[in-house]
GROMACS .gro file of C-alpha atoms in nm:
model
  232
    1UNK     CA    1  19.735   9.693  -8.232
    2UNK     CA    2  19.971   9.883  -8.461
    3UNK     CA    3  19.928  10.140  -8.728
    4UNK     CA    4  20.088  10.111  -9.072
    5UNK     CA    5  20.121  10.455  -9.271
    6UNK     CA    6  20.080  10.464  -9.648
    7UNK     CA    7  20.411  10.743  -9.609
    8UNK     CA    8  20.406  10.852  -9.967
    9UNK     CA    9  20.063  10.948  -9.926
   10UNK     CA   10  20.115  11.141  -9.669
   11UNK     CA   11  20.383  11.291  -9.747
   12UNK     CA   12  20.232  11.477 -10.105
   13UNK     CA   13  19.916  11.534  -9.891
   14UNK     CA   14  20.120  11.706  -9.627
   15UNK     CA   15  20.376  11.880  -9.913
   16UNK     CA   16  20.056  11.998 -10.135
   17UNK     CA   17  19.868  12.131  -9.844
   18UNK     CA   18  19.813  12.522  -9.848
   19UNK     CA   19  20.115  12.759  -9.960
   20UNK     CA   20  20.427  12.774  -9.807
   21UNK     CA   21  20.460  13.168  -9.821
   22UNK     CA   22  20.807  13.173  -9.632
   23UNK     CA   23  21.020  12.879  -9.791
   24UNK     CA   24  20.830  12.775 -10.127
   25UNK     CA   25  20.874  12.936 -10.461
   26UNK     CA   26  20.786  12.952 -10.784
   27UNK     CA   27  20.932  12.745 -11.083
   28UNK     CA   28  20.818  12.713 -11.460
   29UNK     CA   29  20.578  12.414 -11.550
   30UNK     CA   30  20.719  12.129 -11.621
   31UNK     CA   31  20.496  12.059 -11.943
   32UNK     CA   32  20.322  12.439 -12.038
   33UNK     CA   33  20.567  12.709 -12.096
   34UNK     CA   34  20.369  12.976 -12.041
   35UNK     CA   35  20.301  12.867 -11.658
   36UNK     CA   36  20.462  12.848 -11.338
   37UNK     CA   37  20.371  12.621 -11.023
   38UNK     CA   38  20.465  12.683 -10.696
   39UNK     CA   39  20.627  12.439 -10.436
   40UNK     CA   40  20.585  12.377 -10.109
   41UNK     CA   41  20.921  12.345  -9.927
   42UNK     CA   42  21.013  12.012  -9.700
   43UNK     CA   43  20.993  12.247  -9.381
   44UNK     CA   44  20.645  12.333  -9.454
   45UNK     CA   45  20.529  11.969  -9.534
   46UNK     CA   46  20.728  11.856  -9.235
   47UNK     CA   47  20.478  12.025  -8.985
   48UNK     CA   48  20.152  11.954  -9.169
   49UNK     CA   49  20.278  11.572  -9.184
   50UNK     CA   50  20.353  11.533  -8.835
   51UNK     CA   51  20.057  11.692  -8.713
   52UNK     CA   52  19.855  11.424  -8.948
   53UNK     CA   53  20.065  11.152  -8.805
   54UNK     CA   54  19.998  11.231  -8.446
   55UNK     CA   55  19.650  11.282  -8.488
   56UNK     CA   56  19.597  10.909  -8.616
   57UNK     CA   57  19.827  10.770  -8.301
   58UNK     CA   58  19.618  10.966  -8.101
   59UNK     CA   59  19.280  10.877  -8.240
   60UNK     CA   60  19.364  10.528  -8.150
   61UNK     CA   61  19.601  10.573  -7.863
   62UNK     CA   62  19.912  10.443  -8.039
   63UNK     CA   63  20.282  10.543  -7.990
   64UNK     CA   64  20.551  10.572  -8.237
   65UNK     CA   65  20.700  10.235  -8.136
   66UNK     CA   66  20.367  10.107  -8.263
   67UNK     CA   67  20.402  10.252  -8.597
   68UNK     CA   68  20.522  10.082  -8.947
   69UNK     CA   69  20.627  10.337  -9.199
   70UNK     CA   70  20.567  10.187  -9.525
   71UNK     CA   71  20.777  10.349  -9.812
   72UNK     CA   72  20.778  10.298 -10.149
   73UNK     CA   73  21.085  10.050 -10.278
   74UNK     CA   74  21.336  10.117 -10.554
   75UNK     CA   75  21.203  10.119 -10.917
   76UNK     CA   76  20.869  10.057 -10.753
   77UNK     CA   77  20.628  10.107 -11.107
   78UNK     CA   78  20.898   9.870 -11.315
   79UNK     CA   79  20.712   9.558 -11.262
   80UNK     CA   80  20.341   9.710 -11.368
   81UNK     CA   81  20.521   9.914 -11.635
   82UNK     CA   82  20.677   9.595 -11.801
   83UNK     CA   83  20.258   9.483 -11.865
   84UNK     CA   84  20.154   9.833 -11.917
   85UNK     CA   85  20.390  10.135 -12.030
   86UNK     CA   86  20.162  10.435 -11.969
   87UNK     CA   87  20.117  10.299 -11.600
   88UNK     CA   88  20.092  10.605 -11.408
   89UNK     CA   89  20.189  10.837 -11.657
   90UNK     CA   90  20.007  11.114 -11.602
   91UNK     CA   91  20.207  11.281 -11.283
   92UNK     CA   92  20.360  11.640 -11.429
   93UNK     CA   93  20.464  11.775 -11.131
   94UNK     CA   94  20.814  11.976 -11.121
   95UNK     CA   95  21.155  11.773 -11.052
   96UNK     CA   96  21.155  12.063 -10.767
   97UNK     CA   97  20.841  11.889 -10.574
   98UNK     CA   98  21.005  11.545 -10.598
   99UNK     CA   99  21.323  11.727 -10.444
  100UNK     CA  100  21.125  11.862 -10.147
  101UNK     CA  101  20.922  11.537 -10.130
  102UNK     CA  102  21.259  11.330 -10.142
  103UNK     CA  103  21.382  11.551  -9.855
  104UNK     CA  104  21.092  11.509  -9.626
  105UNK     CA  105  21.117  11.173  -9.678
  106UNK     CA  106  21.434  11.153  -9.547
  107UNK     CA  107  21.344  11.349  -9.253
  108UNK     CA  108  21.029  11.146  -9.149
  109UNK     CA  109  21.254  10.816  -9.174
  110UNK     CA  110  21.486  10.956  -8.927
  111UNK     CA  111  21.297  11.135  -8.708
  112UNK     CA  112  21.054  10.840  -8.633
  113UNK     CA  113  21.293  10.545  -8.643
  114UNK     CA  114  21.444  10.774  -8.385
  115UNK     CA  115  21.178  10.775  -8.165
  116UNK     CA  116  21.138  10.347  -8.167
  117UNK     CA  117  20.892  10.298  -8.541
  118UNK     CA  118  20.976  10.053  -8.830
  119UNK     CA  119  21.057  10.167  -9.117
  120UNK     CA  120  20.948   9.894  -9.426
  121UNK     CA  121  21.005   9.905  -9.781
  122UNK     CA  122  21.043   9.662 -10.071
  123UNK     CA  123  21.252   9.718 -10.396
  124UNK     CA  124  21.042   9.694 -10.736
  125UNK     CA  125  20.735   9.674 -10.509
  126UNK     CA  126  20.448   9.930 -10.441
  127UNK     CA  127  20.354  10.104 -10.084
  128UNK     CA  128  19.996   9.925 -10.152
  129UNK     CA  129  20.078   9.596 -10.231
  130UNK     CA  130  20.332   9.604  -9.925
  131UNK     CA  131  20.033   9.730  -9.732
  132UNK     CA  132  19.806   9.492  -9.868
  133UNK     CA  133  20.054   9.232  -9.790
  134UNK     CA  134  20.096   9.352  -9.385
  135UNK     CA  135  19.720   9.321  -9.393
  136UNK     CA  136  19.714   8.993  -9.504
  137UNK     CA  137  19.987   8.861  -9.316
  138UNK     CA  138  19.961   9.060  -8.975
  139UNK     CA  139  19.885   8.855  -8.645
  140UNK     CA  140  19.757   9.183  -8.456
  141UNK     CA  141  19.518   9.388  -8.511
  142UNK     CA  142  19.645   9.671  -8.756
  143UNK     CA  143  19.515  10.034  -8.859
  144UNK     CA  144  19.633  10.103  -9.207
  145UNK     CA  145  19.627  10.496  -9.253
  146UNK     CA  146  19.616  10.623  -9.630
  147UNK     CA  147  19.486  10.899  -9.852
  148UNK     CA  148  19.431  10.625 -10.114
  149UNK     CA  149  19.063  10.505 -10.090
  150UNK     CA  150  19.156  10.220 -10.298
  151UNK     CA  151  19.344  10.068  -9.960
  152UNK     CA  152  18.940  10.076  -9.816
  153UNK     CA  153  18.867   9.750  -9.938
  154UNK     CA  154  19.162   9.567  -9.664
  155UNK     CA  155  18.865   9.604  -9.382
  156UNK     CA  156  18.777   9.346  -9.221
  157UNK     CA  157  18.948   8.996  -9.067
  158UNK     CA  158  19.214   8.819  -9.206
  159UNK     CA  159  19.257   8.465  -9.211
  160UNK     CA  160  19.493   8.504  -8.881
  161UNK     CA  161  19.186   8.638  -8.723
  162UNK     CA  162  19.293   8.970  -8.699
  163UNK     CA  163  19.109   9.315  -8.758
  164UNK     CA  164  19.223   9.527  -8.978
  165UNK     CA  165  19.091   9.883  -9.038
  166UNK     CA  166  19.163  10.083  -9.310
  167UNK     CA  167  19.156  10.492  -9.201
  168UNK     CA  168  19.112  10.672  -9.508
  169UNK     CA  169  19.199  11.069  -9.481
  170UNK     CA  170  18.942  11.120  -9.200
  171UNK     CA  171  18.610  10.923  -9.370
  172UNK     CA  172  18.456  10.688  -9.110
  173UNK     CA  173  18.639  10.362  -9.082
  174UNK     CA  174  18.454  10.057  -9.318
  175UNK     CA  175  18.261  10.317  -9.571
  176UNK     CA  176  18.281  10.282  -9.919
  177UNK     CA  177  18.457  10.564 -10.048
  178UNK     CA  178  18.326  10.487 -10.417
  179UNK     CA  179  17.919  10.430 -10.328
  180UNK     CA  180  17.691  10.253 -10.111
  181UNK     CA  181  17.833   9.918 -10.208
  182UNK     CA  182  18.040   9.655 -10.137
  183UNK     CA  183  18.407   9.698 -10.044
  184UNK     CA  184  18.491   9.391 -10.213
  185UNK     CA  185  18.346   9.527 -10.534
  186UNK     CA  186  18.623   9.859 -10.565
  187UNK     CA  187  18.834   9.611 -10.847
  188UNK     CA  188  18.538   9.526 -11.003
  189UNK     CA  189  18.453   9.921 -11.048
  190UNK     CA  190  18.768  10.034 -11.132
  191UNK     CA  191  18.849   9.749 -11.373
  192UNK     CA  192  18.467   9.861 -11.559
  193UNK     CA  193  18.435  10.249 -11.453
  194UNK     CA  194  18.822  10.325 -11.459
  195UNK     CA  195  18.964  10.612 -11.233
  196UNK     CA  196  19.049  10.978 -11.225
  197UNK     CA  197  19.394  10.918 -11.199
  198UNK     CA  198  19.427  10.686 -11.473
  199UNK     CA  199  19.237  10.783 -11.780
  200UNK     CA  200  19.129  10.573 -12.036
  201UNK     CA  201  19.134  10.313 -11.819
  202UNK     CA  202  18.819  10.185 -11.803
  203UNK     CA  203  18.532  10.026 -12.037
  204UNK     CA  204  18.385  10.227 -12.314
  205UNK     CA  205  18.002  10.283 -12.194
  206UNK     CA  206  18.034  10.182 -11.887
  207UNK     CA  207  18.034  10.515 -11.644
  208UNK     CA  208  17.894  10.574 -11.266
  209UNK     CA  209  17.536  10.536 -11.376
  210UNK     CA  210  17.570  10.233 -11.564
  211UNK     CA  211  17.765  10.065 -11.306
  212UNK     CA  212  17.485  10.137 -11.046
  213UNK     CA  213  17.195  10.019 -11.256
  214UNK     CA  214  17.403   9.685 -11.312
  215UNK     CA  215  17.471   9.689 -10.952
  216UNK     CA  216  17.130   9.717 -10.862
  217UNK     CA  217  17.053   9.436 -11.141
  218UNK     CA  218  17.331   9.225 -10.978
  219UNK     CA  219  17.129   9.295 -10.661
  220UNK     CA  220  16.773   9.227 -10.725
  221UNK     CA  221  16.884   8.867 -10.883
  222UNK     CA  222  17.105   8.757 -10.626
  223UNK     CA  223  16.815   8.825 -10.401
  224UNK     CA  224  16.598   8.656 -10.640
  225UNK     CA  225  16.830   8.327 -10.607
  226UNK     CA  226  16.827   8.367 -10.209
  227UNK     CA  227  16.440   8.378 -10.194
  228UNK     CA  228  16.467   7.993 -10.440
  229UNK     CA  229  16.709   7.884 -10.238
  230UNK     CA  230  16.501   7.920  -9.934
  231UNK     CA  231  16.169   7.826 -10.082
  232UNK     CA  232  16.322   7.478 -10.224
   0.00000   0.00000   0.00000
């Protein structure tokens, strides 16, 4: 088994984590002039992230020459921004947090290719789609470890027969982050519902409840189908 680790994920989660009262500081919003947001320094994040990344080789008794640091490539959005221009648009955080987060970056690819992990990363493509594509591809059984709950719907086997399990923040491994439904189902949801992170991106009338009631709709006929299927 290995473990492959969503690394920008981690690193913001680790950055954005509590207040770094001895190395942050304060700088003026990048958007609103009459506000200020504070940054976390690379020091800080570097001992929340390592402490996150031990605690998943732990939990499954991994070492770091198990580990597969996936990073995200060179002009990574340019692809999805040639379809859709406003493509994760909405980040306005500081040029000073993508310093610190460039910096810790740095210092987690060093630090554990030093101690025997891989380090992968593909220009012009996403983290998740390289992820997706190491689940799809792998021959071993592989933990993927993210704070994106999108990445939940890799569980299960792929067509090498091996397992993969998706460890989302610390939810139990094979839950659906979104509802009581299907895994195989998150596209469908976010293509109709949309997503926090990416307004206006959804269908106009269609919100959580209506999605469930379809769901439920969806259920009851497929059921309904089953029970012919069986009678015939």
């Amino acid at each position: 088994m290995r473990v492959a680790f969503d690394m920008s994920s981690f690193i913001w989660t680790a950055l954005l984590a509590g207040k770094d009262l001895e190395h942050g500081y304060e700088v003026p919003h990048p958007e609103k002039a009459d506000k200020k947001v504070w940054i976390n320094s690379a020091h800080w994040g570097y001992e929340n992230i390592v402490n996150m990344m031990t605690k998943v080789l732990g939990q499954f008794q991994l070492a770091p020459i198990d580990m597969i640091m996936v990073f995200e490539g060179l002009h990574a959005k340019k692809p999805r921004r040639q379809i859709e221009a406003t493509y994760k648009d909405s980040d306005d955080r500081a040029p000073e947090a993508y310093a610190e987060f460039e910096k810790l970056r740095t210092l987690m690819h060093d630090t554990w290719l030093s101690l025997g992990a891989t380090a992968v990363q593909q220009d012009y493509v996403e983290g998740d789609d390289v992820l997706a594509w190491l689940a799809r591809e792998t021959e071993q059984d592989l933990v993927i470890a993210t704070g994106d709950r999108d990445l939940t719907i890799l569980n299960g086997t792929n067509h090498y027969g091996a397992k993969i399990l998706v460890r989302y923040n610390d939810e139990k491994i094979g839950v659906n982050p979104y509802g009581v439904w299907d895994l195989r189902l998150i596209p469908v949801h976010k293509a109709l519902v949309g997503d926090s992170g990416e307004p206006n991106n959804d269908v106009r009338g269609m919100g959580h409840g209506t999605w469930m009631t379809r769901l439920l709709q969806y259920s009851e006929a497929r059921r309904f189908r089953m029970q012919c299927v069986v009678v015939r």
